[in-house]
PDB file of C-alpha atoms and ligand atoms in Angstrom:
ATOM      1  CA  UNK T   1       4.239   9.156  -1.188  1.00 70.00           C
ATOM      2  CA  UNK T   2       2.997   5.435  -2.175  1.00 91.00           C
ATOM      3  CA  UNK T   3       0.647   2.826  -1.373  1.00 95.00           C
ATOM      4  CA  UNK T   4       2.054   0.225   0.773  1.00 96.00           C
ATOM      5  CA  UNK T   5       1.201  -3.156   0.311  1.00 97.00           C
ATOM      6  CA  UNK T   6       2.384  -5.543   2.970  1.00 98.00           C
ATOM      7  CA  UNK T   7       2.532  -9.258   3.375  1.00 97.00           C
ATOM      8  CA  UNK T   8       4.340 -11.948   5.991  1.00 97.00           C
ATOM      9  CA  UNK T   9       6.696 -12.821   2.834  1.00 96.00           C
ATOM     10  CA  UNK T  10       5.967 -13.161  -1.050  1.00 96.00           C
ATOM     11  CA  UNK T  11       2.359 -14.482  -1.165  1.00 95.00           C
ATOM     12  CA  UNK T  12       1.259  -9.823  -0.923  1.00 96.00           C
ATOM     13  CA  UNK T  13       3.407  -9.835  -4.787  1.00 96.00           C
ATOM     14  CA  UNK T  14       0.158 -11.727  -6.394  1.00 95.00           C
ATOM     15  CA  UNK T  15      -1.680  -8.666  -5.041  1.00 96.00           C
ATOM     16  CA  UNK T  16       0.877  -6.397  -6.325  1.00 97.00           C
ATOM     17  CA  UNK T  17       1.463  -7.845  -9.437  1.00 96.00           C
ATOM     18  CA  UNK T  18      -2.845  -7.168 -10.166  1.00 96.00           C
ATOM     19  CA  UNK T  19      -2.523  -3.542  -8.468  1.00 96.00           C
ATOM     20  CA  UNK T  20      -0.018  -2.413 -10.567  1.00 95.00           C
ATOM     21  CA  UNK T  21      -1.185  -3.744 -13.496  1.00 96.00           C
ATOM     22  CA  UNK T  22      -5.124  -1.800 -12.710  1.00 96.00           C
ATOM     23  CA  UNK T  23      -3.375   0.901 -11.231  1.00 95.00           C
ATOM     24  CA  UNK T  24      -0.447   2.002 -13.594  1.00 93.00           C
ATOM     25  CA  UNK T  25       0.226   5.416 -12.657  1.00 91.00           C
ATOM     26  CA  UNK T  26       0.097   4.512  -8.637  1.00 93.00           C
ATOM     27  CA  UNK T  27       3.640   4.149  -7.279  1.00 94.00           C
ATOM     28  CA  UNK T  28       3.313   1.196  -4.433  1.00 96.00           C
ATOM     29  CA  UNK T  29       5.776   0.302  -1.869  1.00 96.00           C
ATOM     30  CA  UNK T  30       6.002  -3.479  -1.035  1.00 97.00           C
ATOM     31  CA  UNK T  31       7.175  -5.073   2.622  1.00 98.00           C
ATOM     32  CA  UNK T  32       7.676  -8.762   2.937  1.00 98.00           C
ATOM     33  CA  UNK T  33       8.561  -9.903   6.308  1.00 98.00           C
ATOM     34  CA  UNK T  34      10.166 -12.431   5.081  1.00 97.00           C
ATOM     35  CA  UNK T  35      12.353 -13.083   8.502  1.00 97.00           C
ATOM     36  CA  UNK T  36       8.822 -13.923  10.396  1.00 97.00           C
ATOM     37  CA  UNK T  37       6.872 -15.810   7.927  1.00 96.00           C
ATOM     38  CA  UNK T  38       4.729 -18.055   8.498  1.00 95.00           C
ATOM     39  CA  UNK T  39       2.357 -15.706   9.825  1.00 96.00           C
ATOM     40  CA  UNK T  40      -0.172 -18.295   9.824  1.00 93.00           C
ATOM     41  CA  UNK T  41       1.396 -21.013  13.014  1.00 93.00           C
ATOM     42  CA  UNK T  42       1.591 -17.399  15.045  1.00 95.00           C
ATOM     43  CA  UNK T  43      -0.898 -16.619  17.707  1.00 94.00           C
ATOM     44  CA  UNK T  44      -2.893 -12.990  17.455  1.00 94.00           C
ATOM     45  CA  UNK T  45      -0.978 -10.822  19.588  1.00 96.00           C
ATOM     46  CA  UNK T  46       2.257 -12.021  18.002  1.00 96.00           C
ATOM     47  CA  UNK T  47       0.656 -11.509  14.397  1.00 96.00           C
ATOM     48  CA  UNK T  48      -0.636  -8.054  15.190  1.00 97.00           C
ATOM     49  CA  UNK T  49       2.734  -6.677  16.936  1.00 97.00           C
ATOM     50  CA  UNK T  50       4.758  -8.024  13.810  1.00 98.00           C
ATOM     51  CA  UNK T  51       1.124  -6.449  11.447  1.00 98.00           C
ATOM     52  CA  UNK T  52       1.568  -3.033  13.643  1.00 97.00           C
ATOM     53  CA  UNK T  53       5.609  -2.774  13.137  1.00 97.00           C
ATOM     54  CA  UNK T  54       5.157  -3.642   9.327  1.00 97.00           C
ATOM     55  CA  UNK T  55       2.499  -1.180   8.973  1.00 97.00           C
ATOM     56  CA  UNK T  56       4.370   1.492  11.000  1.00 96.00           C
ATOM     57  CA  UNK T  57       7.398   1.249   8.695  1.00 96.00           C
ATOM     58  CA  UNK T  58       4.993   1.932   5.679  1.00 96.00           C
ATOM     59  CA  UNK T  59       3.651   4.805   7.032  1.00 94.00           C
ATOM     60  CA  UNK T  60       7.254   6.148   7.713  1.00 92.00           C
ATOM     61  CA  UNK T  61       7.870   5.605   4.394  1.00 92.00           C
ATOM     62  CA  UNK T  62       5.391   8.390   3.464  1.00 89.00           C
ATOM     63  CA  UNK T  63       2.906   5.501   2.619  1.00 93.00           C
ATOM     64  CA  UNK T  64      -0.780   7.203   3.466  1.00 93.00           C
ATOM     65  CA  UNK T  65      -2.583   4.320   2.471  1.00 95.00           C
ATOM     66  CA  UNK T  66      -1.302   0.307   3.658  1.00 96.00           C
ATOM     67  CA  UNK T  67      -3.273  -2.554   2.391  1.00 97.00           C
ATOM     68  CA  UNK T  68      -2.622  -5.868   4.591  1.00 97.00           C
ATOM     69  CA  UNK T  69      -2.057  -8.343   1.093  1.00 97.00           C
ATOM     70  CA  UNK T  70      -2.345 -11.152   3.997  1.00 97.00           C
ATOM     71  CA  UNK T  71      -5.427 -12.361   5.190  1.00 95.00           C
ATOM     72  CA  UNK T  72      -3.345 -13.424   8.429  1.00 95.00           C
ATOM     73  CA  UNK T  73      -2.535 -10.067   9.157  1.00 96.00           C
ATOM     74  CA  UNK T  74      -6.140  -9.212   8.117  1.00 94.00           C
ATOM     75  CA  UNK T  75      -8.249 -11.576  10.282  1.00 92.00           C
ATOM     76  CA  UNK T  76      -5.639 -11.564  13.156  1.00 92.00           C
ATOM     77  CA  UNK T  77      -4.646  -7.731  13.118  1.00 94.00           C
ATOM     78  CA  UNK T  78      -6.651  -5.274  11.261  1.00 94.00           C
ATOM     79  CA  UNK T  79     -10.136  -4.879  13.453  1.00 91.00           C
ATOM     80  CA  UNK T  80      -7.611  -4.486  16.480  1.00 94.00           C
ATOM     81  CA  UNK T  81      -5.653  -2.047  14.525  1.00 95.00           C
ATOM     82  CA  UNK T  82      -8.701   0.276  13.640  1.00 92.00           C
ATOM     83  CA  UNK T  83     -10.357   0.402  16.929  1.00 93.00           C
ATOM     84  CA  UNK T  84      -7.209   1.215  18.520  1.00 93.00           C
ATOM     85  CA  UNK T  85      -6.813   4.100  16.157  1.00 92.00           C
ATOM     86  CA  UNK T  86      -4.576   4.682  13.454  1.00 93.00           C
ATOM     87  CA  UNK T  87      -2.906   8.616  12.864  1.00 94.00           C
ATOM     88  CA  UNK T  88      -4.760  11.192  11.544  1.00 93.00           C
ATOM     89  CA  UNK T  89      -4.747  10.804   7.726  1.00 91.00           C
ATOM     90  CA  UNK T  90      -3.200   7.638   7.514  1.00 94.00           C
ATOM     91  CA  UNK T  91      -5.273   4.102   6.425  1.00 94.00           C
ATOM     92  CA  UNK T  92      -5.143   1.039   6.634  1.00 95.00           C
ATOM     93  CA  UNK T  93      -7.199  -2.048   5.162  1.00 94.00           C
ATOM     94  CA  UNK T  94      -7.496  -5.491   4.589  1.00 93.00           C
ATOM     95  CA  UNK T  95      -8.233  -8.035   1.659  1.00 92.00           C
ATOM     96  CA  UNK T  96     -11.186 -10.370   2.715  1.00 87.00           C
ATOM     97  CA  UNK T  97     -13.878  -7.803   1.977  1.00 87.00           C
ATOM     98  CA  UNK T  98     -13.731  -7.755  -1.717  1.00 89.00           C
ATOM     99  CA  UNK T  99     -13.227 -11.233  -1.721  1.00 89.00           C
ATOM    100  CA  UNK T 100     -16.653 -11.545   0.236  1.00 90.00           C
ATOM    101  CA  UNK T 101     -18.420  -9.228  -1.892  1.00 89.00           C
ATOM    102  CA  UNK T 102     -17.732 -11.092  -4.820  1.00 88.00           C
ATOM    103  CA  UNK T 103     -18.491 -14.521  -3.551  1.00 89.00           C
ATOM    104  CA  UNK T 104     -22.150 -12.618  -1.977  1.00 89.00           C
ATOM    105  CA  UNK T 105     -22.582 -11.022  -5.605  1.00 85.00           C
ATOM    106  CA  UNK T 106     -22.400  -7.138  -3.563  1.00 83.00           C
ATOM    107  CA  UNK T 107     -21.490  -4.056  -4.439  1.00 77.00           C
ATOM    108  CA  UNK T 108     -18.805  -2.257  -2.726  1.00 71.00           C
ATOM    109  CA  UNK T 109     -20.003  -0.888   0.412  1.00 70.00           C
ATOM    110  CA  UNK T 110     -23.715  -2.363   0.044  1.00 78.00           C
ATOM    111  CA  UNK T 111     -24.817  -2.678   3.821  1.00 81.00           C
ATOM    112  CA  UNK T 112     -27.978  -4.184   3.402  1.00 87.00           C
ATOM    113  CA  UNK T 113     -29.338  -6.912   5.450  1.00 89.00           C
ATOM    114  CA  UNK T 114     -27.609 -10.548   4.992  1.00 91.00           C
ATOM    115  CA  UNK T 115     -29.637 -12.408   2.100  1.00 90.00           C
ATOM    116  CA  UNK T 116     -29.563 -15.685   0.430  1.00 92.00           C
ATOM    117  CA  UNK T 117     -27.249 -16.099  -2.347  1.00 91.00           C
ATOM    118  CA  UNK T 118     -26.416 -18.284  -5.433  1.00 90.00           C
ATOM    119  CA  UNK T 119     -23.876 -20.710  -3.354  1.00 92.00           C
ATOM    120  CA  UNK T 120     -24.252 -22.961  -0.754  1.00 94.00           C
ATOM    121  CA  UNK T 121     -20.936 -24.831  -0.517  1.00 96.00           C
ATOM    122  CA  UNK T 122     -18.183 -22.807  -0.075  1.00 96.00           C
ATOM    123  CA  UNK T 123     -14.437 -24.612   0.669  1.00 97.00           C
ATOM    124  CA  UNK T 124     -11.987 -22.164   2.708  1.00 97.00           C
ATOM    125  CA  UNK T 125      -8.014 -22.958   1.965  1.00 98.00           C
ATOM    126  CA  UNK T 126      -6.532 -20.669   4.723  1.00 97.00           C
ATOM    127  CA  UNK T 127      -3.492 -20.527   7.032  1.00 96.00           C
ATOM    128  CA  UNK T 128      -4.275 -21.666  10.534  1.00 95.00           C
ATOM    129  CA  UNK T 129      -4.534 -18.686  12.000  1.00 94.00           C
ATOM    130  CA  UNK T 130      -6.833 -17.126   9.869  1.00 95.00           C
ATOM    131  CA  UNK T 131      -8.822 -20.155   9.914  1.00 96.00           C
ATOM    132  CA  UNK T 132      -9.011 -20.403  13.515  1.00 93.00           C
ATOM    133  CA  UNK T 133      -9.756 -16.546  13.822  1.00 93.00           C
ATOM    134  CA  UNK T 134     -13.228 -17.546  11.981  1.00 94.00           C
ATOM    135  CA  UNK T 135     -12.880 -13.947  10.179  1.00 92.00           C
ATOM    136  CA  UNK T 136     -14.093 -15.583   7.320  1.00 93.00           C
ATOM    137  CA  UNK T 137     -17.179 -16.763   8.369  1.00 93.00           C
ATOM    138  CA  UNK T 138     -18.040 -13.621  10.585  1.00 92.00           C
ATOM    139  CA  UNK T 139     -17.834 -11.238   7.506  1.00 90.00           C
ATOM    140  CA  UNK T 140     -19.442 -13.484   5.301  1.00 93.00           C
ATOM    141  CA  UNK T 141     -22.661 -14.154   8.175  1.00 93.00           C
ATOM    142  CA  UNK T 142     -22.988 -10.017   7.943  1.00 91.00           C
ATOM    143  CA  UNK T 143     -23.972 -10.837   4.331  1.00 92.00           C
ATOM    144  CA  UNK T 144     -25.474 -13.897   3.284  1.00 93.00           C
ATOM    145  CA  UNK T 145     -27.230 -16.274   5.056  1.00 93.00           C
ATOM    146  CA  UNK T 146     -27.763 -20.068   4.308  1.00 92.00           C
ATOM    147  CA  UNK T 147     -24.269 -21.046   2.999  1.00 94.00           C
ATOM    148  CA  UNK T 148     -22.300 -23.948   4.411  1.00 95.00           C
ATOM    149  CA  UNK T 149     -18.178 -22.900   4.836  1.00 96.00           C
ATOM    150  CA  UNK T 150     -15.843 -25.586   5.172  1.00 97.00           C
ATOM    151  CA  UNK T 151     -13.027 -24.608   6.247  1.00 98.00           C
ATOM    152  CA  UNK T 152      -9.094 -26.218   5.219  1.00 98.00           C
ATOM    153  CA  UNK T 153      -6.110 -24.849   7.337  1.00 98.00           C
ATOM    154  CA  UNK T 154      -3.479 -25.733   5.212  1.00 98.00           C
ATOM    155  CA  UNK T 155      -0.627 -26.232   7.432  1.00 96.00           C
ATOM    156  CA  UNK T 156       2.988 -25.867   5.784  1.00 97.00           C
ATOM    157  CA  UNK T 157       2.031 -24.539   2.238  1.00 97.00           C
ATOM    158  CA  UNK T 158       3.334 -20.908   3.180  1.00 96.00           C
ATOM    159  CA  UNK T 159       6.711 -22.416   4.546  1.00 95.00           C
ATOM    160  CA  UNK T 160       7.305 -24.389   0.880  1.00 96.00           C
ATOM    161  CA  UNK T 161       6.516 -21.300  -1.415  1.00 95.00           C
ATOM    162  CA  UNK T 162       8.552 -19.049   0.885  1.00 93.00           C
ATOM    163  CA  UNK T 163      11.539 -22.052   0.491  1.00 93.00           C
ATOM    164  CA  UNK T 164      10.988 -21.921  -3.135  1.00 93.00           C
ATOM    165  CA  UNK T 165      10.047 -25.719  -2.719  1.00 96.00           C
ATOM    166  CA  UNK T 166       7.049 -25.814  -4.950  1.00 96.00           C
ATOM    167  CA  UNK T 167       7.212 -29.754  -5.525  1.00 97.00           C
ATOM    168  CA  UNK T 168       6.239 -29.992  -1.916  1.00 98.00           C
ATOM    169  CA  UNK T 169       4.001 -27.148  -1.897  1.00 98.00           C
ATOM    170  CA  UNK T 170       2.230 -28.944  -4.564  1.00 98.00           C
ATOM    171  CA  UNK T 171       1.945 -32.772  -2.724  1.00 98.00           C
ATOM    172  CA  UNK T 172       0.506 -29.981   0.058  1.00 98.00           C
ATOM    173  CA  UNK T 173      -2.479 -28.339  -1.329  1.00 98.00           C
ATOM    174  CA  UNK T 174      -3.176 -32.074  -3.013  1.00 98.00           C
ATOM    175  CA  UNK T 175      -3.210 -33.326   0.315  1.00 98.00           C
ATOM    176  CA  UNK T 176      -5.161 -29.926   1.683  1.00 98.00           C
ATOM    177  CA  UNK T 177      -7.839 -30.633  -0.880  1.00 98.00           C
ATOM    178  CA  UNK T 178      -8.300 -34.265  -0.203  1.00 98.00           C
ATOM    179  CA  UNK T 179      -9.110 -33.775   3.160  1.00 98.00           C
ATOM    180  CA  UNK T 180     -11.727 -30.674   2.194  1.00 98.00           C
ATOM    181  CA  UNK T 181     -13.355 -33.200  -0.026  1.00 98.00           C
ATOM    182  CA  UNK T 182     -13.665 -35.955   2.552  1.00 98.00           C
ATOM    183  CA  UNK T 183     -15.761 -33.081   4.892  1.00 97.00           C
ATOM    184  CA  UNK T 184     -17.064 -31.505   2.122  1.00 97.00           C
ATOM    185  CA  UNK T 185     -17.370 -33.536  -1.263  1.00 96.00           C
ATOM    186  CA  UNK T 186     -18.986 -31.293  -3.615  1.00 96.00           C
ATOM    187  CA  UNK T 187     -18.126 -27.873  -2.930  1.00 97.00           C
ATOM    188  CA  UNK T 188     -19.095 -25.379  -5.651  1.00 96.00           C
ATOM    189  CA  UNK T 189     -16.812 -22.582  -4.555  1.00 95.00           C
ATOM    190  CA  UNK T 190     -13.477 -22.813  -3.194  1.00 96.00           C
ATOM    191  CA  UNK T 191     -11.885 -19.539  -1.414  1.00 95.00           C
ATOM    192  CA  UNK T 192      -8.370 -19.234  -1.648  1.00 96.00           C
ATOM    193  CA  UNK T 193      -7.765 -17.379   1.769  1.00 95.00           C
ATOM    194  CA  UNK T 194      -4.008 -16.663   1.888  1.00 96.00           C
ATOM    195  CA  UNK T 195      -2.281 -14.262  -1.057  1.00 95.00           C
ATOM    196  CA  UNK T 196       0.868 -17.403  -1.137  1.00 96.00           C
ATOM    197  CA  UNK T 197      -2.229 -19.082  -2.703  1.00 96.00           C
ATOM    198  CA  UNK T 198      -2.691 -18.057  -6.431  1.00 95.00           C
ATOM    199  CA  UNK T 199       1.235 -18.894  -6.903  1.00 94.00           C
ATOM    200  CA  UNK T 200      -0.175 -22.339  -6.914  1.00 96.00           C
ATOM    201  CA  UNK T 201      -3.905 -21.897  -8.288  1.00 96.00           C
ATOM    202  CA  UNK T 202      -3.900 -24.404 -10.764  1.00 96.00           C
ATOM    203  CA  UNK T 203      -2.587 -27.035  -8.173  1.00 98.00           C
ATOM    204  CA  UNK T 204      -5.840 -26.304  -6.665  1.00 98.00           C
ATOM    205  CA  UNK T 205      -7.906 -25.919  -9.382  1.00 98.00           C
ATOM    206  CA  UNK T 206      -6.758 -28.989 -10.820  1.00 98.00           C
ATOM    207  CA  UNK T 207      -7.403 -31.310  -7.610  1.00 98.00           C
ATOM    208  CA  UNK T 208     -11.056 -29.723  -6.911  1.00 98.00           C
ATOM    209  CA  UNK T 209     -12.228 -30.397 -10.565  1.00 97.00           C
ATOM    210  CA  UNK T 210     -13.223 -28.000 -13.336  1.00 97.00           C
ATOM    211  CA  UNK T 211     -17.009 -27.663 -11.509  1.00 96.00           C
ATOM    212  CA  UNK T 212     -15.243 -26.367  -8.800  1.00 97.00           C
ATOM    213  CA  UNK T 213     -15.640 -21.697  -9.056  1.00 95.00           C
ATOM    214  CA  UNK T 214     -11.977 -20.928  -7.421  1.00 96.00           C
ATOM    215  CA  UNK T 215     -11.813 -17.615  -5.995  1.00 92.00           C
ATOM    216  CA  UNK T 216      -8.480 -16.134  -5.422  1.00 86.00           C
ATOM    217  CA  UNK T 217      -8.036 -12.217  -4.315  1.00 90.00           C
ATOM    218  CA  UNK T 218      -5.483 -10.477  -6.939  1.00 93.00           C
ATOM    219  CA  UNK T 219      -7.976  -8.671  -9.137  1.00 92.00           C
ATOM    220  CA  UNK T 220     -10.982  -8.396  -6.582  1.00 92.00           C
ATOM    221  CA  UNK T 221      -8.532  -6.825  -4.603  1.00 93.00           C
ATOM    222  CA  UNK T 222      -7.323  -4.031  -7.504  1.00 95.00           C
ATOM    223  CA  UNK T 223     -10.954  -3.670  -8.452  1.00 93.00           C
ATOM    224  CA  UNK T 224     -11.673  -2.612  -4.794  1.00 91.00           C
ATOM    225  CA  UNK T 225      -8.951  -0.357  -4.740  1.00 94.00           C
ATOM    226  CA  UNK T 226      -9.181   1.498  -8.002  1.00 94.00           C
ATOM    227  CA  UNK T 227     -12.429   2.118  -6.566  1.00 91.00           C
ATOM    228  CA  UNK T 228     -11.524   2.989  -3.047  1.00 92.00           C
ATOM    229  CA  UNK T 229      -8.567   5.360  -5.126  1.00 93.00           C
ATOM    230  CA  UNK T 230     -11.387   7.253  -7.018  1.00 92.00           C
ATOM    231  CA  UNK T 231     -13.460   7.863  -4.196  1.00 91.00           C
ATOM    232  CA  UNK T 232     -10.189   9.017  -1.688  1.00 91.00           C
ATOM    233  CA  UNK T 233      -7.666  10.607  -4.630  1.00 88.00           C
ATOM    234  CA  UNK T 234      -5.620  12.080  -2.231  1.00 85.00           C
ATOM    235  CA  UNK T 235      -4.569   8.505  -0.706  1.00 85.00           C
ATOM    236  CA  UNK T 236      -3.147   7.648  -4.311  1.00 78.00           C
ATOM    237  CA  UNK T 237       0.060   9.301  -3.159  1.00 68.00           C
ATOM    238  CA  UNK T 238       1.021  11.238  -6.587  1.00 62.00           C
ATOM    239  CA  UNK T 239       4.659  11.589  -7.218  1.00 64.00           C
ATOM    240  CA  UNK T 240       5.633   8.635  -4.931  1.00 73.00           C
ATOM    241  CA  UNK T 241       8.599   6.279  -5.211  1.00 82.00           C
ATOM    242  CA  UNK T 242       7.781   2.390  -5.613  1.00 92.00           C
ATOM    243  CA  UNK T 243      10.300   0.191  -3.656  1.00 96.00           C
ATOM    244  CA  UNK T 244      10.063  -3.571  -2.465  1.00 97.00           C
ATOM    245  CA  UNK T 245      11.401  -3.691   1.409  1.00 98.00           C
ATOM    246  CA  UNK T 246      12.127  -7.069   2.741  1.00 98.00           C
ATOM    247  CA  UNK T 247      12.768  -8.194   7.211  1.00 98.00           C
ATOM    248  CA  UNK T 248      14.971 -11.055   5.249  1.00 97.00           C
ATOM    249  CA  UNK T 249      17.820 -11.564   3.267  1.00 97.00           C
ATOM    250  CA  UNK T 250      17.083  -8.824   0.186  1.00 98.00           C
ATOM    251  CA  UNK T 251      19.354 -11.333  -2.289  1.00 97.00           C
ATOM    252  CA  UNK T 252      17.417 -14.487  -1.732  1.00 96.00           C
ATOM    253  CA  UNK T 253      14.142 -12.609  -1.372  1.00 97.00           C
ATOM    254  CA  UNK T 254      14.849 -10.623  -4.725  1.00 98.00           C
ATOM    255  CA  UNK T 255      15.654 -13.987  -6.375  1.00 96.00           C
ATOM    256  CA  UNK T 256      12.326 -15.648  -5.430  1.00 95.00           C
ATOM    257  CA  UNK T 257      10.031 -12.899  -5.955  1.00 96.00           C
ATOM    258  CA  UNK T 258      12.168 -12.955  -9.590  1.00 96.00           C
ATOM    259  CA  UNK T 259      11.157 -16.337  -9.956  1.00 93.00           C
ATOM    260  CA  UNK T 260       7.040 -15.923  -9.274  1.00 91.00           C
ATOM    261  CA  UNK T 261       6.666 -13.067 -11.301  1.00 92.00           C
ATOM    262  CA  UNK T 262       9.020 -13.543 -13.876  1.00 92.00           C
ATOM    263  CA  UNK T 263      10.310  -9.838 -14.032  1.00 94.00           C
ATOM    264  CA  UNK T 264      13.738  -8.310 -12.102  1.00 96.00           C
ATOM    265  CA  UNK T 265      12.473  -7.738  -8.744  1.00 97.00           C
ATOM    266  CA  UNK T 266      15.267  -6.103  -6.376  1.00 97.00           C
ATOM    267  CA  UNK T 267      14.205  -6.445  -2.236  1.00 98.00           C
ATOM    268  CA  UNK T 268      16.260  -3.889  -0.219  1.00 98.00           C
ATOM    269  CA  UNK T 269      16.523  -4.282   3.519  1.00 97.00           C
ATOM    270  CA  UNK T 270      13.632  -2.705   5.586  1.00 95.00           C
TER     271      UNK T 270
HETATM  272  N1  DGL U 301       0.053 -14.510   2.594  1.00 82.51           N
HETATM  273  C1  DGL U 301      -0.335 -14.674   3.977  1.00 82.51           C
HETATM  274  C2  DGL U 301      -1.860 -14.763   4.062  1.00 82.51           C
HETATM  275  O1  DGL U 301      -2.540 -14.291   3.163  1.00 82.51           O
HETATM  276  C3  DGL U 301       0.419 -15.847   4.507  1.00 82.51           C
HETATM  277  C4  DGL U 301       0.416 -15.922   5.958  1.00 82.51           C
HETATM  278  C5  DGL U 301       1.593 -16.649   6.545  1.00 82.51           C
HETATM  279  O2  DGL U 301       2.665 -16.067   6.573  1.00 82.51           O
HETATM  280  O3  DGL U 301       1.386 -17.773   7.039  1.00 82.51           O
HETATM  281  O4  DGL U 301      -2.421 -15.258   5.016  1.00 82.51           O
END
């Protein structure tokens, strides 16, 4: 048994990369569906059959536990997932809570009423999809009230990183930021909504300016689940098997994945 981690393609491996670092002793199983991505130019009942298959496969993998590492998947998928019902024992969650509950200043699980908090002007970078699915905003209105989300879907960012183009993923989010700043010129938080993100965090740190509070997901996410682990041990999967599973072509996968996180990564076919 293992924690799966799944993602549309390689963005889920900055999630990894902080959950196995937090969590050393937890074995994880990664799935890229790499021959789908983008996720994010998908409409929701193609994103939550491809979410569903993905998360199916984990949980035949003896997985007990799946966290979506795709906030596609998340805002498109996951509330449609859990109401429908997923096997006894088995769980599966998303990544824009923690995120949420660190921009709010919360505590895990704190349910209280919404409330105003320190920032006002928050810029979303998201895929389309999750833009348009206004996820986002509707967690975010359950706990603070008063702050202004603009929000940047940053069309063809996902397609570059999973091409290994970064020199045009970079013109990208430069472009993506110049048009948040012309609807929104002084943010003071910027969200980085999609897990392909962080690969190019200091592209966007750079363009929105050092005032600028950039939250990406990696570590929230780890916190949240070394927390979630201690509270549910028995979804930590002792004695489990990691593996990285790839929809694509394992070689060219396992040399990209190589490439962002600079350690031997070998893909196997799902
Ligand atoms: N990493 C996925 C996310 O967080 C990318 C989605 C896509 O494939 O477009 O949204």
């Amino acid at each position: 048994m293992a924690v799966g981690i799944f993602d549309s393609g390689l963005g889920g491996l900055t999630v990894l990369e902080a959950v196995q670092e937090r969590l050393p002793d937890v074995a994880f199983i990664y799935y890229g569906d790499n021959a789908h991505a983008p996720y994010g130019v998908r409409d929701a009942d193609d994103v939550y059959d491809l979410t569903t298959r993905a998360v199916e496969r984990l949980w035949g993998a003896g997985c007990d536990l799946v966290i979506l590492a795709c906030n596609t998947a998340s805002a498109a998928a996951l509330r449609r997932m859990q109401e429908k019902g997923v096997p006894p024992g088995k769980r599966v969650l998303g990544v824009f809570v923690p995120l949420i509950e660190a921009l709010t200043e919360r505590q895990w699980g704190d349910n209280s009423p919404p409330r105003e908090v320190a920032v006002k002007h928050v810029a979303l970078f998201a895929t389309p999809a999750t833009v348009s699915s206004r996820a986002f905003q509707r967690e975010l209105a359950f706990r603070a009230v008063g702050v202004d989300v603009e929000a940047q879907a940053c069309g063809g960012v996902v397609d570059a990183i999973e091409e290994g183009d970064m020199i045009l993923a970079e013109a990208l989010v430069r472009s993506h930021v110049d048009a948040l700043k012309r609807k929104m010129p002084n943010p003071e938080a910027a969200i980085l909504g999609c897990t392909h993100y962080p690969l190019m965090q200091n592209v966007f740190q750079e363009a929105l300016g050092p005032d600028v509070q950039v939250y990406s997901q990696a570590n929230l996410v780890a916190e949240s689940l070394a927390d979630y682990l201690e509270r549910h041990p028995k979804m930590r999967g002792e004695g489990g098997e990691g593996a990285y599973l790839t929809t694509g072509d394992p070689r060219r996968v396992s040399s990209r994945a190589t490439q962002f996180l600079r350690r031997p990564i070998t893909f196997t076919a799902a």
